[in-house]
Short mmCIF file of C-alpha atoms in Angstrom, two decimals:
data_model
loop_
_atom_site.label_atom_id
_atom_site.label_comp_id
_atom_site.label_asym_id
_atom_site.label_seq_id
_atom_site.Cartn_x
_atom_site.Cartn_y
_atom_site.Cartn_z
CA MET A 1 144.25 57.17 123.09
CA SER A 2 142.65 55.88 119.86
CA GLU A 3 143.34 52.31 120.99
CA GLN A 4 141.54 52.98 124.30
CA LEU A 5 138.59 54.50 122.45
CA ASP A 6 138.47 51.51 120.13
CA ASN A 7 138.58 49.12 123.08
CA SER A 8 135.79 51.03 124.78
CA ALA A 9 133.69 51.00 121.61
CA PHE A 10 134.31 47.27 121.19
CA ARG A 11 133.36 46.51 124.81
CA LYS A 12 130.14 48.52 124.60
CA LYS A 13 129.12 46.95 121.29
CA ARG A 14 129.87 43.47 122.60
CA LEU A 15 127.99 44.08 125.85
CA LYS A 16 125.04 45.54 123.97
CA ASP A 17 124.85 42.51 121.66
CA LEU A 18 124.98 40.12 124.60
CA LEU A 19 122.26 41.98 126.54
CA LEU A 20 120.02 42.04 123.47
CA ARG A 21 120.44 38.27 123.16
CA LEU A 22 119.35 38.03 126.79
CA HIS A 23 116.21 40.01 125.94
CA ASP A 24 115.62 37.71 122.96
CA GLY A 25 115.33 34.78 125.35
CA GLU A 26 118.84 33.30 125.50
CA SER A 27 119.72 31.81 128.90
CA GLN A 28 121.58 33.83 131.51
CA GLN A 29 124.18 31.09 131.84
CA SER A 30 125.16 30.99 128.18
CA VAL A 31 125.26 34.81 127.89
CA GLN A 32 127.34 35.08 131.06
CA GLN A 33 129.80 32.42 129.86
CA GLU A 34 130.29 34.25 126.57
CA LEU A 35 130.64 37.59 128.33
CA LEU A 36 133.33 36.22 130.66
CA ALA A 37 135.16 34.71 127.71
CA SER A 38 135.27 37.97 125.73
CA LEU A 39 135.03 40.73 128.36
CA SER A 40 136.84 40.26 131.64
CA ASN A 41 136.39 43.74 133.19
CA ILE A 42 133.86 46.34 132.03
CA PRO A 43 134.10 49.89 133.44
CA TYR A 44 130.88 50.70 135.30
CA GLY A 45 130.31 53.81 133.14
CA GLU A 46 130.15 51.69 129.98
CA VAL A 47 127.44 49.50 131.52
CA VAL A 48 125.39 52.66 132.18
CA GLU A 49 125.99 53.93 128.65
CA VAL A 50 124.86 50.65 127.10
CA GLU A 51 121.63 50.49 129.11
CA GLN A 52 120.98 54.14 128.27
CA GLN A 53 121.56 53.38 124.55
CA LEU A 54 119.18 50.43 124.62
CA ILE A 55 116.39 52.63 125.96
CA GLN A 56 117.13 55.48 123.54
CA GLU A 57 117.03 53.02 120.64
CA GLY A 58 113.56 51.84 121.53
CA LEU A 59 113.94 48.99 124.02
CA PRO A 60 111.20 49.78 126.57
CA ALA A 61 112.38 50.64 130.08
CA GLU A 62 109.79 48.11 131.29
CA GLU A 63 111.60 45.37 129.36
CA ILE A 64 114.93 46.33 130.93
CA LEU A 65 113.19 46.41 134.31
CA ARG A 66 111.80 42.92 133.68
CA LEU A 67 115.30 41.59 133.04
CA CYS A 68 117.11 43.88 135.46
CA ASP A 69 118.05 40.99 137.74
CA ALA A 70 119.22 38.97 134.74
CA HIS A 71 121.47 41.88 133.71
CA SER A 72 122.94 41.94 137.21
CA ALA A 73 123.47 38.18 137.28
CA VAL A 74 125.18 38.18 133.89
CA LEU A 75 127.44 41.11 134.81
CA ASN A 76 128.24 39.88 138.31
CA GLY A 77 131.99 39.93 138.82
CA SER A 78 132.68 41.62 135.47
CA ILE A 79 132.17 45.29 136.41
CA ASP A 80 135.33 47.30 137.10
CA VAL A 81 134.93 50.10 139.68
CA SER A 82 138.64 50.55 140.41
CA ALA A 83 138.80 53.92 138.60
CA ALA A 84 135.96 55.48 140.60
CA ARG A 85 136.75 58.24 143.06
CA LYS A 86 137.05 57.24 146.71
CA VAL A 87 134.23 58.11 149.08
CA PRO A 88 135.28 60.35 152.01
CA VAL A 89 134.31 59.28 155.53
CA GLY A 90 131.05 60.93 156.60
CA HIS A 91 130.11 61.87 153.01
CA PRO A 92 126.40 61.42 152.08
CA LEU A 93 127.46 58.49 149.89
CA ASP A 94 129.33 57.02 152.86
CA THR A 95 126.00 57.11 154.70
CA PHE A 96 124.37 55.15 151.85
CA ILE A 97 127.18 52.57 152.10
CA HIS A 98 126.75 52.18 155.89
CA GLU A 99 123.00 51.77 155.40
CA ASN A 100 123.71 49.00 152.89
CA LYS A 101 125.89 47.19 155.43
CA ALA A 102 123.02 47.31 157.93
CA LEU A 103 120.51 46.16 155.29
CA LEU A 104 122.74 43.22 154.31
CA GLU A 105 123.09 42.18 157.94
CA VAL A 106 119.32 42.14 158.52
CA THR A 107 118.68 40.46 155.14
CA GLN A 108 121.21 37.70 155.82
CA GLN A 109 119.66 37.03 159.24
CA ALA A 110 116.24 36.63 157.64
CA ILE A 111 117.60 34.42 154.84
CA LYS A 112 119.19 32.05 157.39
CA ILE A 113 115.90 31.75 159.28
CA ILE A 114 113.97 30.92 156.10
CA GLU A 115 116.60 28.40 155.02
CA ARG A 116 116.25 26.45 158.27
CA LEU A 117 112.42 26.52 158.17
CA PRO A 118 111.93 23.15 156.39
CA SER A 119 113.78 21.28 159.16
CA GLU A 120 112.02 23.05 162.06
CA ALA A 121 109.17 21.52 164.02
CA GLU A 122 105.63 22.75 163.34
CA GLY A 123 105.37 24.01 166.94
CA SER A 124 108.26 26.44 166.52
CA LEU A 125 106.55 28.27 163.63
CA PRO A 126 104.91 31.08 165.74
CA GLY A 127 108.28 31.99 167.24
CA THR A 128 109.92 31.96 163.81
CA ILE A 129 107.18 34.18 162.36
CA LEU A 130 107.64 36.64 165.25
CA GLU A 131 111.40 36.73 164.64
CA LEU A 132 110.94 37.30 160.91
CA THR A 133 108.35 40.01 161.56
CA GLY A 134 110.90 41.99 163.54
CA LEU A 135 113.48 41.69 160.75
CA PHE A 136 111.04 42.60 157.96
CA ASN A 137 109.84 45.62 159.94
CA LYS A 138 113.45 46.78 159.98
CA LEU A 139 113.76 46.21 156.24
CA LEU A 140 110.76 48.47 155.59
CA ASP A 141 113.15 51.28 156.56
CA VAL A 142 114.78 50.78 153.15
CA ASP A 143 112.05 53.07 151.82
CA LYS A 144 113.99 56.07 153.19
CA HIS A 145 117.21 54.83 151.55
CA TYR A 146 115.41 54.53 148.21
CA LYS A 147 113.61 57.88 148.55
CA ARG A 148 116.88 59.70 149.11
CA LYS A 149 118.15 58.13 145.88
CA GLU A 150 114.96 58.94 143.97
CA TYR A 151 114.37 62.50 145.12
CA LEU A 152 117.87 63.73 145.95
CA ALA A 153 120.39 61.80 143.81
CA PHE A 154 118.57 60.81 140.60
CA PRO A 155 117.73 64.43 139.59
CA TYR A 156 121.45 65.21 139.33
CA LEU A 157 121.97 62.24 137.01
CA GLU A 158 119.03 63.34 134.88
CA LYS A 159 120.60 66.80 134.54
CA ILE A 160 123.62 65.23 132.83
CA GLY A 161 121.46 63.10 130.56
CA VAL A 162 121.52 59.82 132.49
CA THR A 163 117.80 59.01 132.61
CA GLY A 164 117.43 55.31 131.72
CA PRO A 165 119.24 53.56 134.59
CA PRO A 166 117.62 55.72 137.33
CA LYS A 167 114.20 55.01 135.81
CA VAL A 168 114.87 51.27 135.81
CA MET A 169 116.26 51.36 139.35
CA TRP A 170 113.23 53.30 140.59
CA GLY A 171 111.04 50.57 139.11
CA LYS A 172 113.00 47.96 141.07
CA HIS A 173 112.55 50.03 144.23
CA ASP A 174 108.77 49.88 143.78
CA GLU A 175 108.93 46.13 143.18
CA ILE A 176 110.90 45.63 146.39
CA ARG A 177 108.55 47.90 148.37
CA GLY A 178 105.59 45.85 147.16
CA LEU A 179 107.27 42.56 148.08
CA LEU A 180 108.17 43.84 151.56
CA LYS A 181 104.63 45.09 152.21
CA GLY A 182 103.23 41.78 150.98
CA SER A 183 105.64 39.92 153.26
CA ILE A 184 104.45 41.94 156.27
CA GLU A 185 100.85 41.00 155.47
CA VAL A 186 101.84 37.32 155.31
CA LEU A 187 103.68 37.58 158.63
CA LYS A 188 100.57 39.06 160.30
CA THR A 189 98.77 35.75 159.67
CA THR A 190 99.72 33.64 162.70
CA ASP A 191 97.15 30.87 162.18
CA VAL A 192 98.88 29.17 159.26
CA SER A 193 100.27 25.69 158.60
CA LYS A 194 103.96 25.15 158.05
CA ASP A 195 103.41 24.08 154.42
CA ASP A 196 101.36 27.21 153.67
CA PHE A 197 103.95 29.42 155.30
CA LEU A 198 106.77 27.78 153.33
CA ALA A 199 104.81 28.45 150.14
CA ALA A 200 104.30 32.09 151.15
CA ALA A 201 108.00 32.39 151.98
CA GLU A 202 108.89 31.15 148.51
CA LEU A 203 106.37 33.45 146.84
CA LEU A 204 107.00 36.69 148.76
CA LEU A 205 109.52 36.62 151.61
CA SER A 206 112.49 35.17 149.73
CA PRO A 207 112.00 37.37 146.62
CA ALA A 208 111.77 40.43 148.90
CA LEU A 209 115.03 39.55 150.61
CA LYS A 210 116.70 38.82 147.27
CA GLY A 211 115.46 42.17 145.96
CA VAL A 212 117.03 44.10 148.85
CA PHE A 213 120.22 42.06 148.61
CA ASP A 214 120.59 42.46 144.84
CA MET A 215 119.88 46.20 144.95
CA VAL A 216 122.89 46.67 147.22
CA GLY A 217 125.06 45.11 144.50
CA LYS A 218 123.53 47.32 141.79
CA GLU A 219 124.20 50.41 143.88
CA GLU A 220 127.76 49.62 144.84
CA GLN A 221 128.87 48.33 141.43
CA ILE A 222 127.20 50.96 139.24
CA LEU A 223 125.18 53.73 140.92
CA PHE A 224 127.56 54.82 143.68
CA PRO A 225 130.70 55.08 141.50
CA MET A 226 128.66 56.97 138.90
CA LEU A 227 127.32 59.42 141.51
CA MET A 228 130.76 59.94 143.01
CA ASP A 229 132.27 60.75 139.64
CA SER A 230 129.37 62.86 138.33
CA LEU A 231 128.22 65.05 141.24
CA THR A 232 130.03 68.12 142.54
CA GLU A 233 130.58 69.00 146.19
CA ALA A 234 127.85 71.63 145.80
CA ASP A 235 125.47 68.90 144.60
CA TRP A 236 126.34 66.69 147.56
CA TRP A 237 125.88 69.63 149.90
CA GLU A 238 122.31 70.06 148.66
CA ILE A 239 121.73 66.32 149.16
CA GLU A 240 123.15 66.49 152.68
CA LYS A 241 120.95 69.43 153.65
CA GLN A 242 117.78 67.67 152.50
CA SER A 243 118.57 64.15 153.73
CA MET A 244 117.21 64.65 157.24
CA GLU A 245 113.81 65.60 155.83
CA ILE A 246 113.52 62.09 154.38
CA GLY A 247 115.45 60.27 157.11
CA TYR A 248 118.04 57.53 157.34
CA CYS A 249 117.80 53.74 157.12
CA LEU A 250 119.04 51.57 160.02
CA TYR A 251 122.03 53.89 160.47
CA ASP A 252 122.53 57.21 162.20
CA PRO A 253 125.36 59.30 160.72
CA PRO A 254 127.53 60.35 163.69
CA THR A 255 128.31 63.79 162.24
CA ALA A 256 126.90 66.13 159.62
CA TRP A 257 129.02 66.31 156.47
CA ARG A 258 129.94 69.61 154.83
CA PRO A 259 132.02 70.50 151.79
CA THR A 260 135.72 71.22 152.15
CA GLY A 261 136.28 74.74 153.43
CA SER A 262 132.64 75.34 154.36
CA SER A 263 131.72 76.28 157.91
CA GLU A 264 128.02 76.04 157.17
CA THR A 265 126.06 73.15 158.64
CA PRO A 266 122.72 71.72 157.51
CA SER A 267 121.03 72.61 160.80
CA ALA A 268 121.68 76.30 160.15
CA GLU A 269 119.66 76.23 156.97
CA SER A 270 116.05 76.24 157.96
CA PRO A 271 115.20 78.56 159.53
CA GLN A 272 118.08 80.82 160.55
CA HIS A 273 119.03 80.69 164.23
CA GLY A 274 118.57 84.43 164.59
CA ASP A 275 115.00 84.39 163.28
CA SER A 276 112.11 84.10 165.70
CA ILE A 277 109.25 81.71 165.14
CA LYS A 278 105.96 83.49 165.82
CA LEU A 279 103.58 81.45 167.97
CA SER A 280 100.15 82.36 169.30
CA THR A 281 101.58 83.09 172.76
CA GLY A 282 104.97 84.54 171.94
CA PHE A 283 108.22 84.18 169.99
CA LEU A 284 111.07 81.64 170.11
CA THR A 285 114.25 81.34 168.10
CA VAL A 286 115.29 77.94 166.76
CA GLU A 287 118.17 77.94 169.25
CA GLU A 288 115.80 78.62 172.15
CA LEU A 289 113.35 76.00 170.94
CA GLN A 290 116.12 73.41 170.63
CA SER A 291 117.33 74.20 174.16
CA LEU A 292 113.79 74.15 175.54
CA PHE A 293 113.08 70.61 174.33
CA SER A 294 116.52 69.43 175.46
CA THR A 295 115.99 70.81 178.97
CA LEU A 296 112.38 69.80 179.72
CA PRO A 297 112.25 67.02 182.37
CA VAL A 298 110.22 64.88 179.95
CA ASP A 299 111.06 63.12 176.69
CA VAL A 300 108.88 64.15 173.76
CA THR A 301 108.36 62.34 170.45
CA PHE A 302 106.03 63.67 167.74
CA VAL A 303 104.31 61.44 165.16
CA ASP A 304 102.55 63.26 162.31
CA ARG A 305 99.07 62.61 160.88
CA ASP A 306 100.58 60.07 158.45
CA ASP A 307 102.01 58.05 161.37
CA LYS A 308 105.63 59.04 160.60
CA VAL A 309 108.03 60.03 163.39
CA ARG A 310 108.96 63.65 162.66
CA PHE A 311 110.68 64.88 165.83
CA TYR A 312 112.09 63.78 169.18
CA SER A 313 113.63 65.76 172.02
CA GLN A 314 117.16 64.83 173.03
CA GLY A 315 117.72 65.45 176.73
CA LYS A 316 120.90 64.33 178.47
CA ASP A 317 119.07 61.62 180.46
CA ARG A 318 116.68 60.27 177.84
CA ILE A 319 114.79 57.22 179.13
CA PHE A 320 114.30 55.44 175.81
CA PRO A 321 117.16 56.13 173.37
CA ARG A 322 116.35 57.66 169.98
CA THR A 323 118.56 58.16 166.93
CA ARG A 324 118.06 60.22 163.78
CA ALA A 325 117.47 56.99 161.86
CA ILE A 326 113.96 57.01 163.36
CA ILE A 327 112.95 60.21 161.54
CA ASN A 328 110.23 59.56 158.92
CA ARG A 329 109.88 55.95 160.07
CA ASP A 330 106.39 54.53 160.47
CA VAL A 331 105.73 54.57 164.22
CA ARG A 332 104.31 51.02 164.09
CA HIS A 333 107.76 49.75 163.12
CA CYS A 334 109.34 51.46 166.13
CA HIS A 335 107.61 49.04 168.49
CA PRO A 336 108.05 45.30 169.08
CA PRO A 337 105.78 43.17 166.87
CA ALA A 338 103.85 41.98 169.93
CA SER A 339 102.62 45.52 170.69
CA ALA A 340 102.25 46.88 167.13
CA HIS A 341 98.50 46.15 167.09
CA ILE A 342 98.03 48.24 170.27
CA VAL A 343 99.84 51.18 168.66
CA GLU A 344 97.52 50.76 165.66
CA LYS A 345 94.44 50.87 167.92
CA ILE A 346 95.64 54.00 169.76
CA LEU A 347 96.25 55.81 166.46
CA ASN A 348 92.82 54.79 165.13
CA ASP A 349 91.11 55.93 168.35
CA PHE A 350 92.89 59.30 168.19
CA LYS A 351 92.07 59.82 164.51
CA SER A 352 88.39 58.93 165.00
CA GLY A 353 88.10 61.17 168.06
CA LYS A 354 87.22 58.24 170.32
CA GLN A 355 90.13 59.01 172.64
CA GLU A 356 92.38 62.00 173.39
CA ARG A 357 95.01 60.38 175.59
CA ALA A 358 96.41 56.95 176.47
CA PRO A 359 98.49 56.80 179.69
CA PHE A 360 100.69 53.88 180.77
CA TRP A 361 103.28 53.31 183.47
CA ILE A 362 105.91 50.63 183.88
CA ASN A 363 108.59 49.62 186.38
CA MET A 364 112.04 49.67 184.81
CA GLY A 365 115.21 49.02 186.77
CA GLY A 366 113.63 50.14 190.03
CA ARG A 367 112.20 53.32 188.48
CA LEU A 368 108.57 54.15 187.72
CA ILE A 369 108.24 55.38 184.15
CA HIS A 370 105.09 57.22 183.06
CA ILE A 371 104.34 57.13 179.31
CA GLU A 372 101.44 59.05 177.82
CA TYR A 373 100.23 59.37 174.25
CA LEU A 374 98.25 62.53 173.45
CA ALA A 375 96.25 63.37 170.33
CA LEU A 376 97.37 66.65 168.75
CA ARG A 377 94.59 68.69 167.11
CA ASN A 378 94.27 72.13 165.53
CA ASP A 379 91.71 74.80 166.44
CA LYS A 380 89.12 73.04 164.25
CA GLY A 381 89.63 69.75 166.08
CA GLU A 382 91.36 68.15 163.09
CA TYR A 383 93.91 65.47 163.92
CA LEU A 384 97.52 66.61 163.40
CA GLY A 385 99.39 63.73 164.98
CA THR A 386 100.34 62.12 168.27
CA ILE A 387 102.75 63.21 171.00
CA GLU A 388 104.47 60.66 173.22
CA VAL A 389 105.57 62.13 176.57
CA THR A 390 107.77 59.99 178.81
CA GLN A 391 108.87 60.87 182.34
CA ASP A 392 110.66 59.22 185.26
CA VAL A 393 108.18 59.84 188.13
CA THR A 394 109.99 57.77 190.77
CA GLY A 395 110.85 60.85 192.83
CA HIS A 396 107.32 62.27 192.53
CA ARG A 397 105.88 59.28 194.38
CA GLN A 398 108.04 60.07 197.39
CA LEU A 399 106.93 63.71 197.78
CA GLU A 400 105.35 64.72 201.10
CA GLY A 401 104.13 67.99 202.57
CA GLU A 402 105.12 71.14 200.65
CA GLN A 403 108.15 72.90 199.26
CA ARG A 404 107.23 76.49 198.43
CA ILE A 405 109.30 78.92 196.40
CA LEU A 406 110.21 80.80 199.55
CA SER A 407 112.11 77.76 200.79
CA TYR A 408 114.47 77.85 197.78
CA LYS A 409 118.15 77.99 198.85
#
């Protein structure tokens, strides 16, 4: 045992010395070469301890944030996660891992497009920008992935005294968010030369993609094993129950996870099924309300005053599919890039009071689909959000004469 402790103490001291040399300006390459020569595999927990020590001893968190990517590059391939507990299928951490797979897929698609840009003809640039816009809109969903870490997972680490690494990681989240938002602004500018767009890609788009990509590595090499080893099933249960409030990122968990031996499900938490919700015209239980929205012959989606999707009905014959991954997503990113500006105009008209409704109808597979957006307001006329109501009205067009209730058979 003493030999293991000594080895651990040696590894941490060595790693700390090397990281301090990195902060003193030594090159990543030379530090990494020396690290590989003296430390082949470093348990992920020791990496966390060393970064925590550096902050406690006075190294500003901002300085570690500045060199966070350098830390990751130096440690790449040297972190040992073999001793971490395995993640059960369907576990909240399993959801994080599936989201990462989806994020990597979208990120790699965007990276390939940017890499081929220099050899593309000037005339193909608008199409390339449109393609990248769609991918970057998807990547904006990473905000929900990060928020679940920040508001649901990090507090449990702070309770056990691990404060430095979460603080640094949160800083990286904000950097990535800023880069993604900046990238979206660049992609909105269609009247741009190829050279200017290549410069913008180098300045914003590529760093944003690298940020998302690198964060996946930081999570899976350090954060996820640490969470799995540190949090109890009761902790994870609390995280599971609150996850839907924030939403999921590019992935819809097929089932709700619950701790071993528990029959409780997150949906039973708030409010209880037996409790009635008092409305101005009556009372409904949660069960009745759920059934009502699932049975109505229309599809309903609600977008709140902050333009976030908060609810959708799930009938058996839904016209446009929805998944739980859409919850808390900005409604603009739920539409193709070509129509996003129309969605923006409708929302602005509703908020200003210029319009109350926006009806549309389309032919789809031989069916006539009626889509209507309605402004939702309170008794004072204040804007609360927007409702989208979608209905297949094909059969309505064919109605003739009357069918009264007395003719029911």
